[in-house]
XYZ file of C-alpha atoms in Angstrom:
319
model
C -2.222 -51.649 -19.346
C -2.639 -52.131 -16.178
C -1.814 -49.712 -13.274
C 0.229 -52.163 -11.465
C -0.639 -50.338 -8.433
C -4.205 -51.805 -8.880
C -5.552 -55.496 -9.265
C -7.401 -56.132 -11.847
C -10.027 -55.619 -9.995
C -9.572 -52.090 -9.106
C -8.714 -52.915 -5.660
C -5.195 -51.073 -4.434
C -2.248 -53.812 -4.836
C -0.154 -50.916 -3.961
C 0.299 -47.011 -2.805
C 3.466 -45.369 -5.644
C 2.456 -42.878 -6.280
C -0.733 -40.685 -6.876
C -0.582 -40.239 -10.294
C -2.325 -42.216 -12.027
C -4.546 -43.180 -10.256
C -7.713 -42.947 -10.911
C -10.475 -39.929 -8.801
C -12.694 -42.623 -7.644
C -10.039 -44.707 -6.406
C -8.511 -41.520 -4.451
C -12.570 -40.356 -3.312
C -12.660 -44.063 -2.695
C -9.356 -44.066 0.804
C -11.079 -40.524 1.363
C -14.549 -42.079 2.456
C -13.075 -45.631 3.905
C -10.637 -42.779 6.176
C -13.274 -40.677 7.422
C -14.766 -43.326 10.184
C -11.109 -43.781 10.805
C -11.273 -39.418 12.485
C -13.398 -41.176 15.717
C -11.522 -43.764 16.255
C -9.048 -42.412 18.840
C -11.989 -39.777 19.293
C -14.294 -42.623 21.012
C -13.146 -45.432 23.719
C -12.511 -48.516 20.880
C -9.567 -47.387 20.339
C -8.169 -50.951 18.582
C -10.041 -51.981 15.464
C -9.306 -55.607 14.367
C -8.900 -55.390 10.485
C -5.510 -55.707 10.202
C -5.077 -59.002 13.718
C -2.225 -61.298 13.046
C -0.781 -59.212 9.625
C 3.012 -57.849 9.847
C 3.645 -54.262 9.350
C 7.344 -53.135 8.258
C 8.244 -49.968 8.498
C 11.083 -49.864 7.075
C 13.303 -45.805 6.700
C 15.668 -45.649 5.162
C 15.684 -40.887 5.662
C 14.519 -39.571 8.755
C 11.013 -39.189 10.286
C 8.936 -38.600 13.049
C 5.951 -37.460 11.787
C 5.121 -40.360 9.263
C 6.608 -42.574 10.855
C 4.764 -42.844 14.184
C 1.727 -42.198 12.483
C 1.547 -44.756 10.074
C 3.320 -46.454 13.626
C -0.283 -45.503 15.416
C -2.339 -46.276 12.250
C -1.285 -50.297 12.143
C -1.678 -50.225 15.868
C -5.684 -49.156 15.771
C -5.604 -51.861 12.740
C -4.537 -54.435 15.340
C -1.083 -55.083 12.766
C 1.928 -55.873 14.362
C 4.839 -53.128 13.646
C 7.949 -53.724 12.849
C 10.364 -49.660 13.024
C 13.496 -50.582 10.877
C 15.723 -48.644 11.723
C 17.749 -49.059 8.532
C 20.095 -46.583 9.582
C 21.811 -48.471 12.093
C 21.002 -52.063 10.127
C 22.413 -53.910 6.905
C 22.389 -52.197 5.085
C 25.266 -49.863 6.532
C 27.662 -53.323 6.162
C 26.848 -53.485 2.753
C 23.728 -55.557 2.356
C 21.372 -54.477 -0.535
C 18.352 -53.007 -0.578
C 17.081 -56.076 -2.335
C 18.537 -58.225 0.436
C 17.330 -56.738 2.736
C 14.027 -56.554 2.171
C 14.159 -60.396 1.614
C 15.095 -61.291 4.353
C 12.032 -59.320 5.786
C 9.929 -61.379 3.984
C 11.442 -64.567 5.909
C 10.749 -63.051 9.085
C 7.213 -62.530 7.467
C 6.693 -58.883 6.636
C 3.469 -58.263 4.926
C 3.096 -55.033 4.360
C 5.699 -52.520 4.110
C 5.637 -49.170 4.432
C 9.092 -47.473 2.923
C 10.741 -44.051 2.816
C 13.518 -43.599 1.102
C 16.239 -41.007 -0.357
C 16.164 -42.905 -3.833
C 13.437 -42.347 -6.445
C 11.476 -44.514 -8.014
C 12.919 -47.208 -4.796
C 9.437 -47.972 -3.469
C 9.049 -49.483 -7.556
C 11.926 -51.439 -7.418
C 10.682 -53.667 -4.464
C 6.706 -53.935 -6.000
C 8.439 -55.078 -9.225
C 11.534 -57.157 -6.949
C 8.146 -59.115 -5.000
C 6.243 -59.961 -8.089
C 8.665 -60.785 -10.190
C 9.923 -63.501 -6.667
C 6.614 -64.675 -6.154
C 5.529 -62.711 -3.471
C 2.702 -59.844 -4.885
C 0.923 -60.849 -2.537
C 2.829 -58.290 -0.248
C 2.018 -54.319 -0.840
C 4.072 -51.786 -0.212
C 3.248 -48.570 0.677
C 5.912 -44.963 -0.124
C 5.857 -43.817 2.230
C 8.041 -40.953 0.631
C 11.203 -41.411 -1.770
C 13.552 -38.561 -3.143
C 11.748 -35.947 -4.313
C 9.080 -37.710 -6.769
C 6.212 -38.234 -4.377
C 4.642 -39.511 -1.151
C 1.165 -40.142 -1.603
C -0.207 -40.510 1.684
C 0.642 -36.846 2.637
C -0.541 -35.053 -0.720
C -4.037 -37.991 0.781
C -3.970 -36.436 4.655
C -3.357 -33.172 2.628
C -6.873 -33.290 0.412
C -9.141 -35.122 3.443
C -8.500 -31.532 4.460
C -9.392 -29.574 1.528
C -13.106 -32.064 1.824
C -13.371 -32.155 5.667
C -13.458 -27.642 5.979
C -13.923 -26.953 2.073
C -16.392 -29.673 0.566
C -16.409 -29.964 -2.721
C -12.985 -29.864 -4.630
C -14.483 -28.398 -8.012
C -15.137 -24.855 -6.746
C -11.822 -23.711 -5.208
C -8.422 -21.675 -5.754
C -5.311 -23.642 -4.442
C -1.856 -22.388 -4.636
C 0.680 -23.865 -3.696
C 3.361 -21.860 -2.672
C 7.398 -22.322 -1.875
C 10.362 -25.854 -2.467
C 7.975 -27.085 -5.456
C 11.197 -28.230 -7.111
C 12.681 -30.690 -4.772
C 9.667 -31.365 -3.036
C 7.875 -35.102 -3.315
C 5.046 -34.044 -1.161
C 3.926 -31.158 -4.165
C 4.002 -33.460 -6.357
C 1.481 -35.533 -5.239
C -0.272 -32.497 -4.204
C -0.900 -31.216 -8.009
C -1.839 -34.563 -8.956
C -4.718 -35.860 -6.731
C -5.755 -31.473 -6.667
C -5.528 -31.924 -10.392
C -7.292 -35.799 -10.838
C -10.117 -35.044 -7.596
C -11.291 -31.749 -10.262
C -10.085 -28.950 -8.644
C -10.110 -26.136 -11.470
C -7.823 -24.088 -10.274
C -4.136 -24.828 -8.798
C -1.866 -21.689 -8.562
C 2.093 -22.479 -8.196
C 3.424 -19.499 -6.908
C 7.197 -19.373 -6.013
C 10.766 -18.229 -6.785
C 11.969 -19.319 -10.456
C 15.017 -20.858 -8.750
C 12.729 -23.272 -6.749
C 10.183 -24.467 -10.009
C 10.518 -26.678 -12.220
C 10.899 -25.835 -15.370
C 8.324 -27.485 -17.148
C 5.250 -26.501 -14.368
C 3.794 -25.167 -16.280
C 2.385 -28.293 -18.158
C 1.085 -29.832 -15.018
C -1.656 -28.345 -15.658
C -1.725 -25.171 -13.089
C -0.956 -21.707 -13.691
C 3.259 -20.292 -12.124
C 2.384 -17.222 -10.773
C 6.042 -14.978 -9.066
C 4.901 -12.889 -7.290
C 3.158 -13.916 -3.691
C 0.756 -11.043 -3.626
C -0.863 -11.809 -6.661
C -0.741 -15.662 -6.707
C -2.676 -15.451 -3.712
C -4.583 -13.206 -4.246
C -8.860 -15.115 -3.581
C -7.176 -18.661 -3.368
C -9.940 -20.759 -0.715
C -6.393 -23.137 0.135
C -2.994 -21.986 0.826
C -0.539 -25.180 1.112
C 2.567 -24.022 2.312
C 5.791 -26.290 1.778
C 8.793 -26.561 3.244
C 12.429 -25.083 1.745
C 13.906 -28.364 1.728
C 17.393 -27.328 1.775
C 18.892 -31.090 2.231
C 18.143 -31.797 -1.372
C 18.979 -28.962 -2.399
C 23.103 -28.468 -4.444
C 24.286 -24.993 -5.505
C 22.758 -21.496 -3.826
C 19.167 -21.521 -4.589
C 17.887 -18.646 -2.720
C 20.577 -15.621 -1.639
C 19.402 -16.458 2.555
C 16.210 -17.703 4.572
C 15.908 -13.419 5.692
C 15.980 -12.690 2.081
C 13.340 -15.854 1.513
C 10.924 -14.934 4.299
C 10.605 -11.489 3.440
C 9.369 -12.175 -0.572
C 7.928 -15.712 -0.393
C 6.803 -16.156 4.120
C 3.471 -16.218 4.010
C 3.084 -13.149 6.413
C -0.782 -11.973 7.695
C -0.714 -9.508 5.424
C -0.546 -11.790 2.554
C -2.725 -14.125 3.546
C -4.881 -10.637 3.564
C -5.353 -12.027 -0.619
C -6.658 -14.607 0.101
C -10.282 -15.597 0.913
C -11.201 -14.275 3.976
C -12.484 -18.355 5.187
C -8.947 -19.599 2.972
C -7.278 -21.934 5.405
C -3.742 -22.709 5.327
C -1.696 -25.795 5.345
C 1.735 -26.763 5.587
C 2.875 -30.676 5.370
C 5.302 -30.346 8.499
C 7.681 -29.703 9.269
C 7.657 -25.932 10.255
C 10.671 -23.702 9.752
C 8.679 -20.854 11.041
C 10.350 -17.375 9.775
C 11.280 -19.187 7.264
C 7.692 -20.225 5.039
C 5.630 -19.312 7.788
C 4.864 -16.425 10.162
C 4.260 -17.910 13.973
C 0.996 -15.308 13.650
C -0.001 -17.378 10.331
C 1.058 -21.041 11.811
C -1.028 -20.351 15.047
C -4.038 -18.301 13.559
C -7.301 -19.331 13.481
C -7.428 -20.304 9.248
C -3.979 -22.679 10.354
C -5.302 -26.068 10.329
C -1.850 -27.782 10.029
C -2.036 -29.553 13.284
C -5.826 -31.251 11.996
C -3.703 -32.423 9.296
C -1.259 -34.167 11.422
C -4.092 -36.018 13.206
C -6.270 -36.931 9.081
C -2.684 -38.106 8.881
C -3.822 -41.025 11.085
C -7.408 -42.309 9.942
C -5.543 -42.106 5.464
C -3.159 -44.277 6.994
C -5.678 -46.773 8.607
C -7.715 -46.506 5.658
C -4.635 -47.179 3.111
C -3.674 -50.176 5.319
C -6.524 -51.458 6.069
C -7.788 -51.414 1.220
C -4.135 -53.305 1.041
C -5.023 -55.441 3.372
C -8.707 -56.559 1.826
C -6.669 -57.423 -1.706
């Protein structure tokens, strides 16, 4: 069956999830991003690749980092960028999601970057555009419910490749609230597709999906054991806004057992990199000594995020 994210020629049409995308496509995105890391460092601040295109950032959930980096990426490619603050828009007056999209199409949209609290909303939009004869308009998922956050997954893969070069030699640990994390789902899909031989998931039973063992990962409920000799530590934010019921005794207790401290990090390889998709809860998931320490690559992740989003937008503009 043809992947709805790809054209029949294998070009990127939408970016909705990393699950099901072949390694060759993921690698092509990472390769495309590499030259963009220099844009902004060089004198040339803009490229004309999206000149004349209108990119609509349609965020139904709050976001600072993701929305801003998408905006910077699109502007560096010379696109016209329209930021829609949906919290104060027509959907609050009863307009449906697809009515909103239809109205934005009438304003000349070429691309939608969508964040939504409901899993599957970007798929719904992409299907609607196809059904109504507007399949040339691309949709980028900037995070949908608990489901996926593909550009975050890609920028994290870019970061790992930048520092560690070869995915096939690594042991990677994903630590924390996997159950509620769309980032984690995208990470696990990308890591396994790109050939990481050992992916570990570390966390309390209440914050891991019941079927996590079927995702091709090793499950650990002991932080020190799980971090032994790993090359990459990917910390996850506690998703308090998505939790129902008391899954944890307290944030202090969580930090004591599951927070990344220098002592726990010492179990990993000396040159292990520490990553976090942000925003960080210092003293909950991660100790400030680690977040600001020599192993952390958290700020470079944000910088690489601009390049990766430039790569995705420029590839979508080609189809």
